[in-house]
Tab-separated table of C-alpha atoms in Angstrom:
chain	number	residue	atom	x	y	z
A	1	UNK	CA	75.276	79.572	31.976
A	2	UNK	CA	74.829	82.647	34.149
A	3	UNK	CA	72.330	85.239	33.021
A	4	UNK	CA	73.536	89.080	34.045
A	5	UNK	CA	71.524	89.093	37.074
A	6	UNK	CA	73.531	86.397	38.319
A	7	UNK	CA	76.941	88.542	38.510
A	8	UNK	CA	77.140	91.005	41.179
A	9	UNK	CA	80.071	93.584	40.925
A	10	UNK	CA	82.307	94.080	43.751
A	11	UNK	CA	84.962	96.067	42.643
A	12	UNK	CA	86.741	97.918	39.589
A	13	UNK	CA	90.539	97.833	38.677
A	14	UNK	CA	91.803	100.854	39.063
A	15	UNK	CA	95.058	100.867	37.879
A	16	UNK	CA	98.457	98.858	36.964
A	17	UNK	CA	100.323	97.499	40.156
A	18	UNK	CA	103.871	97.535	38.905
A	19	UNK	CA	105.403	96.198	35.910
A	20	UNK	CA	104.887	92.419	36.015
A	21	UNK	CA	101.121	92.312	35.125
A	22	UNK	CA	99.573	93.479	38.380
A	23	UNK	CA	96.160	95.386	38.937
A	24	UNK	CA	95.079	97.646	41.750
A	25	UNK	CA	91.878	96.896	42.933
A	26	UNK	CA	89.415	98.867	44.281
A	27	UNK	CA	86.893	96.902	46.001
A	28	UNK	CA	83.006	97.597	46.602
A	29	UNK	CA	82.376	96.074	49.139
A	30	UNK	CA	82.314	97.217	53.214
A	31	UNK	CA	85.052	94.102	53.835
A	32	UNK	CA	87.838	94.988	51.256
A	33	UNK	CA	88.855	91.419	51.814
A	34	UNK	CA	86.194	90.272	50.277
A	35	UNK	CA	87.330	89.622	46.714
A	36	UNK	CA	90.116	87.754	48.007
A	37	UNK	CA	87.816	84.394	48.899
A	38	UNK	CA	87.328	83.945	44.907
A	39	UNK	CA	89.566	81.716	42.564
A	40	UNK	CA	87.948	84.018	39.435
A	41	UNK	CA	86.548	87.294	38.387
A	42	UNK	CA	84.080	88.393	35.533
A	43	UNK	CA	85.992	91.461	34.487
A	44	UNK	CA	84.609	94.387	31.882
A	45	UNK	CA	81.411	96.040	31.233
A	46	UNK	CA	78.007	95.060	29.549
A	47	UNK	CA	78.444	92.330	27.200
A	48	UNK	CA	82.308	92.675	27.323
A	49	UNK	CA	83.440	90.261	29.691
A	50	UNK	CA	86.135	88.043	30.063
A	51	UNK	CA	86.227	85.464	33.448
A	52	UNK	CA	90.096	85.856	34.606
A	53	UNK	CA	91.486	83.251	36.930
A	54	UNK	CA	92.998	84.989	40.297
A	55	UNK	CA	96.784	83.742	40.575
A	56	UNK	CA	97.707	85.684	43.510
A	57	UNK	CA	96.282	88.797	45.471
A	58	UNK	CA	97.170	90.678	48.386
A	59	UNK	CA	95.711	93.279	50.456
A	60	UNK	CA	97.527	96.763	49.869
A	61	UNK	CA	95.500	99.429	52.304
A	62	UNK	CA	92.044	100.234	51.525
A	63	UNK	CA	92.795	98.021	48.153
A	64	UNK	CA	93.755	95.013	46.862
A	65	UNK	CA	96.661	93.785	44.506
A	66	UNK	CA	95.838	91.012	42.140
A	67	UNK	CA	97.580	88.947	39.377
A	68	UNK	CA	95.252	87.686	37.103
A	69	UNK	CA	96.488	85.004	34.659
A	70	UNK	CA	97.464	85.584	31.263
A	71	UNK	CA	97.700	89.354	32.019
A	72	UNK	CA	101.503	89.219	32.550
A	73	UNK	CA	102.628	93.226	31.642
A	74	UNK	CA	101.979	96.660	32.441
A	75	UNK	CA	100.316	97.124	29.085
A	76	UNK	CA	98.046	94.542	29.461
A	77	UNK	CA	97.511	95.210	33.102
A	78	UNK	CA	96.462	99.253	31.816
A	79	UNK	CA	94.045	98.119	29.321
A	80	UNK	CA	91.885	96.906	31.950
A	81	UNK	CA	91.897	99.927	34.203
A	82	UNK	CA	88.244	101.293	35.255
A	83	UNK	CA	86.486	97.686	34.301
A	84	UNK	CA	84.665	95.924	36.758
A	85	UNK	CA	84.863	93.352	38.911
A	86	UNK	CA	81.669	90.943	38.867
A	87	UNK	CA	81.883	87.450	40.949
A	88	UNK	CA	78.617	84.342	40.450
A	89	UNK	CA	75.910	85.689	42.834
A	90	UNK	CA	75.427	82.098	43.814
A	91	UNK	CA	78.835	82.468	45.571
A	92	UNK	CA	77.805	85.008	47.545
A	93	UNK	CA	76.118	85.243	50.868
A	94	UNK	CA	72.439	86.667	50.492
A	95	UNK	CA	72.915	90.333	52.271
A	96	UNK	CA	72.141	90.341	55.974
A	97	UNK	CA	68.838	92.961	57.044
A	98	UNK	CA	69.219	96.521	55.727
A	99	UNK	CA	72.016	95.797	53.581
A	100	UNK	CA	72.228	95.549	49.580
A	101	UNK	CA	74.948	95.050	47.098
A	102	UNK	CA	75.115	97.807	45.055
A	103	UNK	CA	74.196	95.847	41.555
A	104	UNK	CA	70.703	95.539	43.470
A	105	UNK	CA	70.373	99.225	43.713
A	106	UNK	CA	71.098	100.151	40.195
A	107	UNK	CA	68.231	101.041	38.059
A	108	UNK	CA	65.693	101.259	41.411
A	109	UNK	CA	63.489	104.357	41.264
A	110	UNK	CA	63.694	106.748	43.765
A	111	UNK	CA	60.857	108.532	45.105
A	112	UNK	CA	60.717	111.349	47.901
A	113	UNK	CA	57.983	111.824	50.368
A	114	UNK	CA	56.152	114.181	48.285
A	115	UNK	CA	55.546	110.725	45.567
A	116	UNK	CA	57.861	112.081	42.966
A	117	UNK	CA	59.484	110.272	41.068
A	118	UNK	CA	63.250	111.751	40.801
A	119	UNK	CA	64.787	108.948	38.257
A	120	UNK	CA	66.378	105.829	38.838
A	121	UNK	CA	69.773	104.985	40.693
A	122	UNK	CA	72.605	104.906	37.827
A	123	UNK	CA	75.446	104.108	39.921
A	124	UNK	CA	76.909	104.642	43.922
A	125	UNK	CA	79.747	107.037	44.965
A	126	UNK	CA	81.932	105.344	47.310
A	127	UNK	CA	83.112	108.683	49.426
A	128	UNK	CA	84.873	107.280	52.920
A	129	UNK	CA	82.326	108.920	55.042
A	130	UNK	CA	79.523	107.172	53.255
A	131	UNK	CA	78.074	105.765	50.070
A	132	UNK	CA	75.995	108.226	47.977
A	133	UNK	CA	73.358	107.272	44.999
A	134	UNK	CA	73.482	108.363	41.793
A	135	UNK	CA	69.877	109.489	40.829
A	136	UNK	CA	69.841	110.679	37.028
A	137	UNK	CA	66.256	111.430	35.716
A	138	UNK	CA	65.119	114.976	34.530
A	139	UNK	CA	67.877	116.172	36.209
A	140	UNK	CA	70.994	114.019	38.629
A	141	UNK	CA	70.373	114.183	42.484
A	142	UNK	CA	73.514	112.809	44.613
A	143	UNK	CA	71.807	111.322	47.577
A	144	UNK	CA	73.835	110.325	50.423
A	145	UNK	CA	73.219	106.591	51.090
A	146	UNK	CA	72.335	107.105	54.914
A	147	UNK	CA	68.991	107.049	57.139
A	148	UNK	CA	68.467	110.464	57.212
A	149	UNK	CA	67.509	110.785	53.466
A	150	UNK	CA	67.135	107.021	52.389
A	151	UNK	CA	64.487	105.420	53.775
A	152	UNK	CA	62.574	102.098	52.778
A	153	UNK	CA	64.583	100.177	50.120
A	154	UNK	CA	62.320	97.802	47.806
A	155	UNK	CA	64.748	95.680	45.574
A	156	UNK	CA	61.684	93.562	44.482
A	157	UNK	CA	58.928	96.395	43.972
A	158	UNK	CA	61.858	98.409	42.287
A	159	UNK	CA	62.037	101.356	44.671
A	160	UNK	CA	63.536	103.535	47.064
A	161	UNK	CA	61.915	105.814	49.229
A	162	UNK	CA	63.785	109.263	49.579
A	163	UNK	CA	63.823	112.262	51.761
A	164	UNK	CA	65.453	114.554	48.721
A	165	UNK	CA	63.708	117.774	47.359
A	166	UNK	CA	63.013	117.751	43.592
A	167	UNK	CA	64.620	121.126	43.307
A	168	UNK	CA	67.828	119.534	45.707
């Protein structure tokens, strides 16, 4: 049995895909492609998850199209809209230097230069020019994801190191 640490989301559905039972898929990850190497998905959010075998998927532009089995209408393809996506982190490649799936981010506190702690990462934006964090503590602070503001990330100590005012 996998615990939830062991799921790493990679995408979300983000809509039907026609009428026959279709989702669009908006994937996570920097390869859009990448959902495509996996026979099943963990879809839903917190403990309400069902594991979906893929039937058939295809890349449509920045997204994917996927049949999953048993969802076989439009209706049941729309009741899954905005869940995620999680795939067995064991079938996964461990992130190469300086890179981090995003379920490794969430919850990480972020602290800028000054040692102040701004609040912890909820979630990422995914904006085309580049990622940005979603701080929420006293306040939310949207941090762009990028070396000029993000510096050392610490999965294991539980931190990242920003260069983002308290008052930003």
């Amino acid at each position: 049995m996998n615990l939830p640490g062991d799921w790493v989301v990679m995408g979300r559905i983000a809509a039907p895909f026609g009428i026959k039972g279709w989702v669009k898929v908006q994937p996570f990850s920097e390869d859009p492609g990448t959902l495509m190497d996996f026979e099943s998905w963990r879809v839903g959010r917190g403990e309400q998850q069902t594991h979906y075998t893929v039937e058939a998927i295809q890349a449509h532009g920045s997204a994917l199209a996927a049949k999953l089995a048993g969802i076989d209408d439009r209706d049941a393809a729309y009741a899954l809209r905005g869940q995620e996506i999680s795939v067995a982190r064991s079938e996964l490649p461990p992130p190469a230097e300086n890179e981090f799936y995003w379920s490794d981010l969430i919850g990480l506190k972020a602290v800028n230069r000054e040692g102040i702690e701004l609040g912890r990462v909820d979630s990422l934006l995914e904006t085309g020019a580049h990622d940005v964090l979603v701080i929420k503590g006293t306040r939310e602070h949207l941090i762009p994801f990028v070396a000029a503001f993000v510096g050392k990330v610490d999965v294991t100590g539980g931190t990242i190191a920003v260069d983002w005012g308290e008052d930003y």
